[in-house]
XYZ file of C-alpha atoms in Angstrom:
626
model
C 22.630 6.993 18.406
C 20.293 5.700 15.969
C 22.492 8.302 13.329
C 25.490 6.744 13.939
C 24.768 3.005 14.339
C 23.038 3.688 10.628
C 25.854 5.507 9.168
C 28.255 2.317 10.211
C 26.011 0.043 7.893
C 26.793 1.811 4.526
C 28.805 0.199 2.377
C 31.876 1.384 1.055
C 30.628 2.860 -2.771
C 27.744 5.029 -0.984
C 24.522 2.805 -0.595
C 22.720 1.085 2.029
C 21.387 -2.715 1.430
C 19.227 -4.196 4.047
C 17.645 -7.968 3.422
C 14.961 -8.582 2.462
C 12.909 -11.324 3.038
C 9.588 -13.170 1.947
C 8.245 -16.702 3.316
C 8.968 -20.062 3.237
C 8.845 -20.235 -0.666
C 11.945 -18.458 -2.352
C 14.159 -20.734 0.315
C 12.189 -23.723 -0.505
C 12.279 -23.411 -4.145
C 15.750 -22.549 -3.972
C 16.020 -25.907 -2.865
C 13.711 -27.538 -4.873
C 15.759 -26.089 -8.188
C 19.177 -27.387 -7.364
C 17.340 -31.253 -7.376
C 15.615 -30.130 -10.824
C 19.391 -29.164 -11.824
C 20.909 -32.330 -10.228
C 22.748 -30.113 -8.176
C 21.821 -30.846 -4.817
C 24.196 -28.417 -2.373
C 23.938 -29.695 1.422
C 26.216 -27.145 2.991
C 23.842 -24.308 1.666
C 20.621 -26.196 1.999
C 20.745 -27.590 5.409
C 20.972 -23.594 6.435
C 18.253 -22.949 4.507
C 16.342 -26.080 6.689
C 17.162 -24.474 9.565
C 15.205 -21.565 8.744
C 12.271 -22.964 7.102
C 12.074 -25.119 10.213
C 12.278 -22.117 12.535
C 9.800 -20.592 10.734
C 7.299 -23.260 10.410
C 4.012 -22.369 12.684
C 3.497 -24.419 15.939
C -0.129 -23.174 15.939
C -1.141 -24.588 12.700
C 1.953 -26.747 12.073
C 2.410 -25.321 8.453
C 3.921 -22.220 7.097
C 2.037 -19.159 7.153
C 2.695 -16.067 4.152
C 4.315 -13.998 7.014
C 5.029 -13.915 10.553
C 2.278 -15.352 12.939
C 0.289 -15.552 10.154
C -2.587 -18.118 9.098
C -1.667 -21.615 7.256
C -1.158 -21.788 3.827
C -1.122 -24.956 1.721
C 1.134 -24.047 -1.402
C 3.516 -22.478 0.741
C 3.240 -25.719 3.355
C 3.451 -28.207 0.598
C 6.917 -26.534 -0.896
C 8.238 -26.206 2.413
C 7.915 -30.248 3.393
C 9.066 -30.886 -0.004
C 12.236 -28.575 0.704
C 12.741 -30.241 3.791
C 11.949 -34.182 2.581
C 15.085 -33.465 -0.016
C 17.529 -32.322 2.498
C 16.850 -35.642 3.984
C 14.710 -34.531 7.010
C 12.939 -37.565 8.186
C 9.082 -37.411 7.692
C 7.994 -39.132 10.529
C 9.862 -36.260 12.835
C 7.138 -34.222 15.158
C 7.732 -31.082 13.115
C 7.577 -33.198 9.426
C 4.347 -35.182 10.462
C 2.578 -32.008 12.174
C 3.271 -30.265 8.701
C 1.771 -33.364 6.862
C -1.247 -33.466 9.148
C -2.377 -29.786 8.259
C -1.629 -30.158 4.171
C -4.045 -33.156 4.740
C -6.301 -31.379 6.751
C -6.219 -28.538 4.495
C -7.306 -30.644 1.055
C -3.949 -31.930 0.248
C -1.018 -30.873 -2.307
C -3.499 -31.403 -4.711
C -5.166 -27.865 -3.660
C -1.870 -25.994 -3.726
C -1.791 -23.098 -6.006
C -1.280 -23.082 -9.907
C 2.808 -21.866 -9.529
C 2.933 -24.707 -6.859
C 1.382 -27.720 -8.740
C 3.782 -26.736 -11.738
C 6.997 -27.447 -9.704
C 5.003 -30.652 -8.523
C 4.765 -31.558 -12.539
C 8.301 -31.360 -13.019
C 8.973 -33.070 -10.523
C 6.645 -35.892 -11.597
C 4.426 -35.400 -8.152
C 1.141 -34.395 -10.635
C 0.236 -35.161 -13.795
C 0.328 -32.069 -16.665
C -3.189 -32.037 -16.573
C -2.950 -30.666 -12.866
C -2.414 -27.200 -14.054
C -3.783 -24.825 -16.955
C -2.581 -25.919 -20.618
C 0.233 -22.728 -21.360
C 2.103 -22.297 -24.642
C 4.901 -20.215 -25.988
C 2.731 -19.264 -28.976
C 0.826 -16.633 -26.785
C 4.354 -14.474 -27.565
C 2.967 -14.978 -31.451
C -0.578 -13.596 -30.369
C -0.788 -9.666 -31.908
C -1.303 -7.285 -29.035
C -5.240 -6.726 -29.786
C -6.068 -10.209 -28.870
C -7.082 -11.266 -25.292
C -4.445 -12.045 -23.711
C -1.268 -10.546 -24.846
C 2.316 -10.429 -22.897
C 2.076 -6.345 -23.124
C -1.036 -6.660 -20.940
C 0.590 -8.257 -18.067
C 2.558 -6.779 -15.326
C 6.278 -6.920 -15.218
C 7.024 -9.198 -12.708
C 3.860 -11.786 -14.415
C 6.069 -11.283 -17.545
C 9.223 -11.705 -16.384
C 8.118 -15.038 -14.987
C 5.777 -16.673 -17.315
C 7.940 -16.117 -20.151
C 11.033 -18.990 -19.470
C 7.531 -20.767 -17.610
C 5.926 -20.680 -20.866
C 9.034 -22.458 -22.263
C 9.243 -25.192 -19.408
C 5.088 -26.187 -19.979
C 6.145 -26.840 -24.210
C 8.885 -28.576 -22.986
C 7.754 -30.496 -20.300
C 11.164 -31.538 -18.345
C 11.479 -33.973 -15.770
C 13.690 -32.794 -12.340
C 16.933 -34.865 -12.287
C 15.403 -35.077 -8.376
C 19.018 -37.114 -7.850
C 17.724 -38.756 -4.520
C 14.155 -39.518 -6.062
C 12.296 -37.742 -3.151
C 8.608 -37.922 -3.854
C 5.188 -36.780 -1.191
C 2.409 -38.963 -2.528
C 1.616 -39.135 1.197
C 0.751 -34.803 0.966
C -2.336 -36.148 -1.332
C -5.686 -37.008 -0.004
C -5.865 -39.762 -3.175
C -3.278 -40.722 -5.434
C -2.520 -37.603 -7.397
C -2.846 -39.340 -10.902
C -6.490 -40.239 -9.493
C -7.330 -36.358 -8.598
C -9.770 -34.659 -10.897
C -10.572 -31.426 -9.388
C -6.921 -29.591 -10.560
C -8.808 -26.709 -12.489
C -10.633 -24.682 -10.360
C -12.389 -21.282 -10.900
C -10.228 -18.616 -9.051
C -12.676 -16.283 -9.045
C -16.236 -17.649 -9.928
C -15.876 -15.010 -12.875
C -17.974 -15.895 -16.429
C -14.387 -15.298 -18.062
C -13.002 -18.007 -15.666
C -15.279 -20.679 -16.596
C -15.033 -19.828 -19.988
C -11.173 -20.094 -19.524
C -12.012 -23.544 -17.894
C -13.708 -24.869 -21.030
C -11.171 -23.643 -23.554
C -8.115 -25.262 -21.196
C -10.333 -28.921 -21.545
C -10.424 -28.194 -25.063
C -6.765 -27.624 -25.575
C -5.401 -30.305 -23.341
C -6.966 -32.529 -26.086
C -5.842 -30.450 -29.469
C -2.229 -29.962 -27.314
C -0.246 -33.011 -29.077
C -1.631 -31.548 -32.730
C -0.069 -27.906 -31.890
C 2.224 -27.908 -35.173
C 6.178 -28.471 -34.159
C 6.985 -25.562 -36.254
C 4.830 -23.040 -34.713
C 6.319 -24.168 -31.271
C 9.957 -23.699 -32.023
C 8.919 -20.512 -33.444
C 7.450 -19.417 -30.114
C 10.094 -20.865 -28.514
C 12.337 -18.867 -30.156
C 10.460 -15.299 -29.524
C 10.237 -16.233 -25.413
C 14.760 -16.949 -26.138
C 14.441 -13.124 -27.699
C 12.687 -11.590 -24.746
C 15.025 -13.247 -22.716
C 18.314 -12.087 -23.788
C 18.369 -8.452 -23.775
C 16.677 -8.670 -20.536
C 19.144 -11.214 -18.644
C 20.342 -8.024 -16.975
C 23.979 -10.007 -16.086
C 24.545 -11.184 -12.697
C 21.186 -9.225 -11.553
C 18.790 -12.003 -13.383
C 15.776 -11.636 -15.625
C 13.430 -9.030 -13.717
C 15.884 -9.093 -10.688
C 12.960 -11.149 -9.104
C 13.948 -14.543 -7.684
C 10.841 -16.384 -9.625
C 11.699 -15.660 -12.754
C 15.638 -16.208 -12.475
C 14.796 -19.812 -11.412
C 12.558 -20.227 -14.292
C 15.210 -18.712 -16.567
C 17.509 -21.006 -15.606
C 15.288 -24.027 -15.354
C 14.244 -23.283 -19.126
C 18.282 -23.143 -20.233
C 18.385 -26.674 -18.954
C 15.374 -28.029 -20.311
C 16.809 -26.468 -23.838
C 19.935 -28.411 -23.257
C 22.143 -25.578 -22.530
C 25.795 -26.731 -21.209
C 26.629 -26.061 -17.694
C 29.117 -23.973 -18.799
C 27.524 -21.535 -21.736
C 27.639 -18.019 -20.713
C 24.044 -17.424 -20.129
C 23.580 -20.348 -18.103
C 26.542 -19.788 -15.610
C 25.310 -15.615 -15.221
C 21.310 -16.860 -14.877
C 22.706 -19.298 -12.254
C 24.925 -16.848 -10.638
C 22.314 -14.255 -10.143
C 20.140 -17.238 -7.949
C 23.088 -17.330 -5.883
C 23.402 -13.956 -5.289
C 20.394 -13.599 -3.054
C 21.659 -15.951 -0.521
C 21.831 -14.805 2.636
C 23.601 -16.435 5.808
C 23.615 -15.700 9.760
C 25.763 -18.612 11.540
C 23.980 -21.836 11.018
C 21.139 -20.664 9.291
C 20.168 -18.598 5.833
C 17.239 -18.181 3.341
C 17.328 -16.743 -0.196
C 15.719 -13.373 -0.988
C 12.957 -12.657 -3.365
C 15.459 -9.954 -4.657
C 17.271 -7.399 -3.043
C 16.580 -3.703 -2.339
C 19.237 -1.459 -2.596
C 17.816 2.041 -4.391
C 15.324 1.541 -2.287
C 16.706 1.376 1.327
C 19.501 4.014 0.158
C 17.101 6.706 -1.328
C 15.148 6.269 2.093
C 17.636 5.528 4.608
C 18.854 8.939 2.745
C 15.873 11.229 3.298
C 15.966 9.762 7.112
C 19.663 10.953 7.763
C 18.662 14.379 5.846
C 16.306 14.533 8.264
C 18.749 13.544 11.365
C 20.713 16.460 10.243
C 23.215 15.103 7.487
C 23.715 17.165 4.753
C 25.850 17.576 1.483
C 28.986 18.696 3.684
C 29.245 15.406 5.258
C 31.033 12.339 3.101
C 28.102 9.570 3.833
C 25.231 11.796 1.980
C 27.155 12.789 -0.676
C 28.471 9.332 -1.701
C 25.276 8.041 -1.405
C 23.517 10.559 -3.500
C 26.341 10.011 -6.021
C 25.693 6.381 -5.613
C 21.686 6.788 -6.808
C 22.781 9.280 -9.510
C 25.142 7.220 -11.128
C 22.314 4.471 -11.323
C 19.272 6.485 -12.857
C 18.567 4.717 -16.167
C 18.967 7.078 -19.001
C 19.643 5.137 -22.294
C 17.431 1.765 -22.112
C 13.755 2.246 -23.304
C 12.151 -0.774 -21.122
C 9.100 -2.540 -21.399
C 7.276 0.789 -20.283
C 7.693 2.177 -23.622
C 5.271 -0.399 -25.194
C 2.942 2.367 -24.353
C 4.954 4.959 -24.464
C 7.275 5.104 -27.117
C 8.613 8.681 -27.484
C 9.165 9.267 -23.562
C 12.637 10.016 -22.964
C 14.137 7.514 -20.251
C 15.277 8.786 -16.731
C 13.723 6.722 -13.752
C 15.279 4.294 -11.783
C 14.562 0.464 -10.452
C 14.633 -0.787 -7.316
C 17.488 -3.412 -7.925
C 21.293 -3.175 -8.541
C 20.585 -3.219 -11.977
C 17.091 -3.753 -13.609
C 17.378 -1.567 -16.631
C 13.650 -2.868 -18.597
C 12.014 -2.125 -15.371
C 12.494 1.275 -13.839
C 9.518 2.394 -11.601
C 7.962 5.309 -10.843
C 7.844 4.918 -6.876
C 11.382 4.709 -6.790
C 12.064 7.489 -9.057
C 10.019 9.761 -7.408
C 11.820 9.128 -3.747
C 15.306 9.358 -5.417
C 14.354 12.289 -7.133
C 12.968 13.808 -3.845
C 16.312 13.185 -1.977
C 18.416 14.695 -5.112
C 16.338 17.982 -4.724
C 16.384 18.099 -1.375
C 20.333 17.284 -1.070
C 21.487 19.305 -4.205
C 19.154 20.730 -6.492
C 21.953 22.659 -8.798
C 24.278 19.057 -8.126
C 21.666 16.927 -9.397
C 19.793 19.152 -11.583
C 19.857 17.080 -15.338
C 18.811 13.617 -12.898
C 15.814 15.189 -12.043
C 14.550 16.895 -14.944
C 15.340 13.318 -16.417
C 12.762 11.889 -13.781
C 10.204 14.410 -13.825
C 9.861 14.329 -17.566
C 9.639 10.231 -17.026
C 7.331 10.155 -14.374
C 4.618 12.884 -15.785
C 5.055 10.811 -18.895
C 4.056 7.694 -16.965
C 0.710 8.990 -15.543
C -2.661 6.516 -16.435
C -5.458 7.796 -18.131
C -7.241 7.976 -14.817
C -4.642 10.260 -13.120
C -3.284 7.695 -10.704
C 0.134 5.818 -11.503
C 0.970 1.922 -11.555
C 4.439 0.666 -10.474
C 5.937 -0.266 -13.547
C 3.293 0.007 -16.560
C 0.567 2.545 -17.652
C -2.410 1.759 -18.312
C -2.376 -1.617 -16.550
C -5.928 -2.264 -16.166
C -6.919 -4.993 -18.364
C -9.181 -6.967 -15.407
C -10.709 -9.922 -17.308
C -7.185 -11.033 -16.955
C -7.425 -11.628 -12.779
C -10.210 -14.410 -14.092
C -8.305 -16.526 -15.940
C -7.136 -19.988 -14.060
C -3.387 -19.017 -14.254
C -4.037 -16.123 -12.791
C -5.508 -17.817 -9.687
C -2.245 -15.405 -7.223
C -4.483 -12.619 -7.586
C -1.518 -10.751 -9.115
C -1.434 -10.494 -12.953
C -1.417 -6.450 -13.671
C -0.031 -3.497 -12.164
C -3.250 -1.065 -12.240
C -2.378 2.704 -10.545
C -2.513 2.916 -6.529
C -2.992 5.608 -4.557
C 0.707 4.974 -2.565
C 1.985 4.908 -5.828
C 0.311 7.992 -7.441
C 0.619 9.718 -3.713
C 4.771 9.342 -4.306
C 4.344 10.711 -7.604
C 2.494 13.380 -6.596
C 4.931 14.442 -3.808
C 7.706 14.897 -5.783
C 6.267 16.995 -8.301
C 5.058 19.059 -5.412
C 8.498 19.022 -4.149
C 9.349 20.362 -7.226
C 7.323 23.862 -7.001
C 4.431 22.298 -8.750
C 0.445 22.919 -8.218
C -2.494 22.331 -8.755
C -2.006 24.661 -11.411
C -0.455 21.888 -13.267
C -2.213 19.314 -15.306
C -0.135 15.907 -13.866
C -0.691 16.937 -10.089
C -3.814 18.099 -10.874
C -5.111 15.314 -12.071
C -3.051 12.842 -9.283
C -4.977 14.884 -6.878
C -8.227 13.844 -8.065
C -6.970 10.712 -8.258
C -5.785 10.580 -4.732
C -9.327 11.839 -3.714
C -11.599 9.405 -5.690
C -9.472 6.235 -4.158
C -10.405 7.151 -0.550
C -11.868 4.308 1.795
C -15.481 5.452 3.250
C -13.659 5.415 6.456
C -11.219 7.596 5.750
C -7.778 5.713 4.895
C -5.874 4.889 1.960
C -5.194 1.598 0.579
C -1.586 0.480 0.460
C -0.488 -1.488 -2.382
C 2.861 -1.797 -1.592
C 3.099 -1.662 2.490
C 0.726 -2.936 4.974
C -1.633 -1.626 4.494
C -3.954 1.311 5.122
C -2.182 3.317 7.547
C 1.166 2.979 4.728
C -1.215 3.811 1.777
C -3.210 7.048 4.375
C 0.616 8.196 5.696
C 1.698 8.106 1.710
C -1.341 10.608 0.564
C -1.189 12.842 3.537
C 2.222 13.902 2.340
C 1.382 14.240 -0.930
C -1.883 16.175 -0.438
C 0.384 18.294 2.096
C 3.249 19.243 -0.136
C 0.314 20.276 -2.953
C -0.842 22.874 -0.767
C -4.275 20.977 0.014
C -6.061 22.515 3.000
C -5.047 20.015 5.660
C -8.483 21.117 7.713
C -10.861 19.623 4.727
C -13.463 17.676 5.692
C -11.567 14.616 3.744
C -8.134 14.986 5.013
C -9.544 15.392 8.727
C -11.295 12.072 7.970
C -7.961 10.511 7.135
C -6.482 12.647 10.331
C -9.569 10.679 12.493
C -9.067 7.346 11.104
C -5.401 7.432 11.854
C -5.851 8.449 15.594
C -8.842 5.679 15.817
C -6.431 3.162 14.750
C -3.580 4.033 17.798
C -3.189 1.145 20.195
C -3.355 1.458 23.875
C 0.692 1.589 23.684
C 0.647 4.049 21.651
C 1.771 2.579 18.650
C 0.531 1.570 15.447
C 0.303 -2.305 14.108
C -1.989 -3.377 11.049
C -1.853 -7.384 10.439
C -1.026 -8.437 6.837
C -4.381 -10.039 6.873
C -5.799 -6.612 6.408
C -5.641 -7.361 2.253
C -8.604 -9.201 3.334
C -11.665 -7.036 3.196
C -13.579 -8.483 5.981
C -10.538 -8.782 8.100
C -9.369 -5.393 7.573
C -9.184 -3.991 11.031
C -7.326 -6.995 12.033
C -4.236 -5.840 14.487
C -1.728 -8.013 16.485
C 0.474 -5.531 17.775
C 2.413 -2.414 17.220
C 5.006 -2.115 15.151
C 7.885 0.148 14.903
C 7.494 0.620 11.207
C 3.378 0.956 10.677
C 3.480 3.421 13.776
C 6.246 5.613 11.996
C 4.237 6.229 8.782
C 1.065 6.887 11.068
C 3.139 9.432 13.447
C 4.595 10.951 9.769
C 0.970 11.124 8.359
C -0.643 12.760 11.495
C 2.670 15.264 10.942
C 1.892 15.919 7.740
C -1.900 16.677 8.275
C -0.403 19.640 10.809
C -0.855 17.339 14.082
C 2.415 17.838 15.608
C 1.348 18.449 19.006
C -1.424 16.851 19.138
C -1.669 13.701 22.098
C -1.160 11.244 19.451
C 1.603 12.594 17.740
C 3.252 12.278 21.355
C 1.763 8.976 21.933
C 3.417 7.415 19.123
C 7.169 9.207 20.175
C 6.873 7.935 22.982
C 6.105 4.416 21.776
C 9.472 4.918 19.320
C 11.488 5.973 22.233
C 10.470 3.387 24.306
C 10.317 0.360 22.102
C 13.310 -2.147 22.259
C 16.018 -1.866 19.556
C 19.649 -2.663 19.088
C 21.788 0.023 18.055
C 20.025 2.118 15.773
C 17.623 -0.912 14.369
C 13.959 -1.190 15.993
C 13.160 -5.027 17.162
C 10.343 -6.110 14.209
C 9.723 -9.918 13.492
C 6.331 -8.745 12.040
C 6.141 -8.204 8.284
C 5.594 -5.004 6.840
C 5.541 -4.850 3.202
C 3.459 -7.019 0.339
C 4.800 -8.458 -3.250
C 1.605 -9.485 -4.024
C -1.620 -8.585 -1.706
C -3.289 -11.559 0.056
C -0.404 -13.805 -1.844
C 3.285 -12.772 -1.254
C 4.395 -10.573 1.267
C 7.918 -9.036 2.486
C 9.871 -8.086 5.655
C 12.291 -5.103 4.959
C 15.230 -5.152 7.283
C 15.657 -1.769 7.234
C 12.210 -0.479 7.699
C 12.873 -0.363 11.464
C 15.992 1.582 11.041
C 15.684 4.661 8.955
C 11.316 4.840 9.415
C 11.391 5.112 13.370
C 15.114 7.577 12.931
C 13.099 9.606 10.536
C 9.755 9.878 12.464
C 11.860 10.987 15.519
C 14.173 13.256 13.916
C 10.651 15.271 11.895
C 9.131 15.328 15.361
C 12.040 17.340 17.420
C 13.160 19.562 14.131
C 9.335 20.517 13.560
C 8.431 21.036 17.502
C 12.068 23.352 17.963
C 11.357 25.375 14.621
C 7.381 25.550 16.018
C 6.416 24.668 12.937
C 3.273 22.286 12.029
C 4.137 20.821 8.710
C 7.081 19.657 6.681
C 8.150 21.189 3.611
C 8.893 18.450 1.651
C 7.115 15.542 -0.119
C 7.638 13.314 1.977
């Protein structure tokens, strides 16, 4: 059932597109940009109330990063903002209750850096409320401290138009003149403690003394210099704009993009403009009376492994669906654009692919290396020239220390994390093991060894970043039972002995983590060290990759492999699509995190599918990477 009901959601051209969707922040600064623009929309933004009101926290009475999740006061203080400009009424119960916690919690004045720079457009703080940021960095040469190359994409992709709006200093049209001096403890022209130390890092406080120092030397910077660096963040820009898919495909850095047009005094109508704006809108998404706006959408991803789930179901090249949708990821592998990658890598030939409709400057590697799998496993011959194109580009994207970051080599420049910008937590893109575990699997897939230098070295990788308990960290899904099910197919399509001491560590940790149901559920707050076992409740997602892991680590008939079936089989769903309100994905650890729609429709299909073609064929272990 779950076969079919999936196969009626592809779209017409081949691919699969689920939503995608973050907290209350992309829908409230969706709202909060078309009152910088002037361009206040009610239709569209009293949808997006209704869902920033539905998702609002009775507990705490704020907004949380993710579902049933703890208060947090940037996220709060954007949300009551969103909400006080669509005209909501701030002495209503759900207004007031919100106010109460932001003033419980410190006030907006103790809202994060990205926050209080909206609040200085917007005239809510003064300047001096966040960190003294200049367009001249793009002059610095790359050996200096800070440099633009040193950064991860999506901290790139965002700062740069940023860098242009704190030079430029614009004031929101804000048509209805909608202010919150009542979210500050005192008057926010009267607040001194902005500037905090995100860390408690030397290089922080350090950064703290240099940012006094140029908040006085700021007027002096010479005008020259300035339009200069102005210029060089226009030149990024434009070859990146990427059409109607936005600047990074990210949400943040499309609304900054088109924020900085204004403040430059680009016409409403000048071809750059209208695409930037465009792309904002294209992330919309509606269900009756309500809607949000994704962080960006997902389509390479949730068709490369919606794909390997129906190969597993039994679809193969013979059938219409598969094909179209492996021609659909072929046609889309990124083969003549040297992105920002290259930086470090200049000679590597192109051939990976990004996770967005279009994102040309910013393939990555874990996407490539799941697309690739499903190209081999669908039609090696078929898609032969694709892969060899992503296996030369993903060996040639391998760190020094074996392991492989998202979107960058190399990415480990940590003095970085200190500095009071950087006070998200989410500057660089350093190698992971989830990461370097995909990367791993598909040149295993591939008929590569240990014999080979690239999974070689991944391997050791892999076996230095295990937890003393046992698990993996996941980067990119929540959290250690993602990162533990990633590895365990990678060390199991290398040909690692799946009955080493280290691997039956992983094997323990996994069946220590079950829950009395039977299924698996690790809370977001996990990013948190000390909260790290933290569990609400099962998921159908998290128990997936930890029924998949156990597979792969030769446990298919053991009690918890059957456990966690019988969980799938029994847990409520419509159609072919698992019920999951809980989150199950991170942007950013401890920061930004992500519900994919379609996790709970292809994972729990897959999971089931492994378990009866495995158990009928008696054998104990896949034969593929993942």
């Amino acid at each position: 059932m779950s076969r079919e009901w999936y196969l009626q959601e592809q779209h017409e051209d081949g691919h699969w597109a689920f939503e995608l969707e973050a907290d209350a922040t992309i829908p409230a600064e969706y709202i909060l940009l078309n009152h910088y623009l002037g361009e206040p929309n009610d239709e569209i933004e009293q949808k997006l109330a209704v869902y920033l009101r539905r998702i609002q926290e009775e507990k705490h009475g704020g907004w949380p990063l993710y579902h049933d999740g703890d208060f947090n006061i940037s996220a709060s203080v954007k949300a009551y903002y969103a909400l006080k400009l669509v005209g909501d009424d701030p002495d209503a119960p759900h207004m007031k209750a919100a106010r109460d916690a932001i003033l419980a919690h410190g006030g907006a004045a103790k809202a994060n850096v990205f926050t209080r720079i909206a609040l200085a457009l917007f005239e809510q703080v003064p300047w001096r409320a966040v960190p003294v940021m200049r367009a001249e960095a793009l002059l610095l040469p790359r050996w200096s401290p800070f440099h633009v190359d040193k950064i991860s994409y999506w901290s790139r992709t965002v700062m740069v138009p940023l860098l242009i709006l704190a030079v430029l200093k614009p004031r929101a049209q804000n048509p209805r003149k909608t202010g919150i001096p009542e979210l500050f403890v005192r008057p926010a022209n009267d607040e001194e403690e902005y500037m905090v130390n995100p860390t408690g890092h030397w290089v922080g406080t350090l950064c703290l003394g240099i940012d006094r120092i140029a908040k006085l030397v700021e007027p002096l910077f010479p005008s020259g210099i300035e339009k200069k660096a102005i210029r060089r963040c226009l030149d990024f820009i434009a070859p990146r704009l990427n059409g109607e898919d936005g600047l990074g495909a990210i949400f943040p850095a499309m609304a900054n993009t088109v924020m900085a047009f204004d403040a430059l005094g680009y016409s409403r109508d000048h071809p750059d403009y209208v695409i930037a704006r465009e792309s904002i809108d294209k992330l919309l998404t509606f269900e009756n009376d309500e809607g949000y706006c994704q962080p960006c959408l997902s389509p390479i991803w949730d068709t490369s492994l919606g794909g390997h789930a129906l190969m597993e179901a039994g679809l193969d090249m013979s059938e219409k669906a598969l094909a179209a949708a492996t021609d659909w990821l072929a046609e889309r592998q990124i083969l003549d654009v040297k992105g920002d990658w290259a930086v470090n890598r200049p000679d590597l030939e192109p051939g990976g692919w990004a996770f967005q409709y279009n994102n040309d400057y910013y393939p990555d590697v874990d996407d490539t290396a799941v697309v690739g799998m499903l190209l081999h496993r669908a039609d090696p011959e078929r898609y032969s020239e694709a892969i060899r194109r992503a296996e030369i580009w993903i060996e040639g994207m391998q760190s020094k220390n074996g392991g492989w970051g998202a979107f960058d080599i190399d990415n480990e420049y940590y003095a970085l994390q200190h500095i009071p910008f950087a006070d998200h937590g989410a500057l660089l893109d350093p190698p992971t093991a989830d990461v370097s575990a995909r990367c791993v699997s598909f040149l295993a897939q591939l008929g590569y060894g240990m014999e080979r230098d690239s999974v070689r070295r991944g391997v050791d990788y892999l076996k230095n970043e295990q937890e003393p308990d046992g698990s993996w960290f996941g980067r990119w899904g929540n959290n250690y039972v993602y990162g533990t099910w990633s590895v365990l197919c990678a060390l199991n399509a290398v040909g690692e002995d799946m009955n080493a001491p280290y691997i039956r560590k992983a094997v323990e940790w996994l069946k220590s983590r079950q829950c009395a149901d039977g299924g698996w559920g690790e809370d977001c707050a996990s990013y948190w060290q000390h909260r790290r076992d933290e569990v609400k409740t099962s998921t159908p997602s998290q128990t997936s990759w930890a029924v998949l892991g156990l597979i792969a680590a030769g446990e298919i008939k053991s009690n918890s492999v059957k456990r966690g079936v019988d969980y799938l089989m029994n847990a409520p769903r419509d159609g072919g699509k698992w019920d999951e309100e809980y989150f199950n994905a991170v942007g950013f650890p401890r920061v930004f995190y992500l519900r994919y729609h379609g996790y709970s429709a292809y994972f729990p299909m897959w999971t089931l599918a492994r378990y009866v073609n495995l158990s009928r064929a008696n054998e104990r272990t896949p034969k593929y990477g993942i």
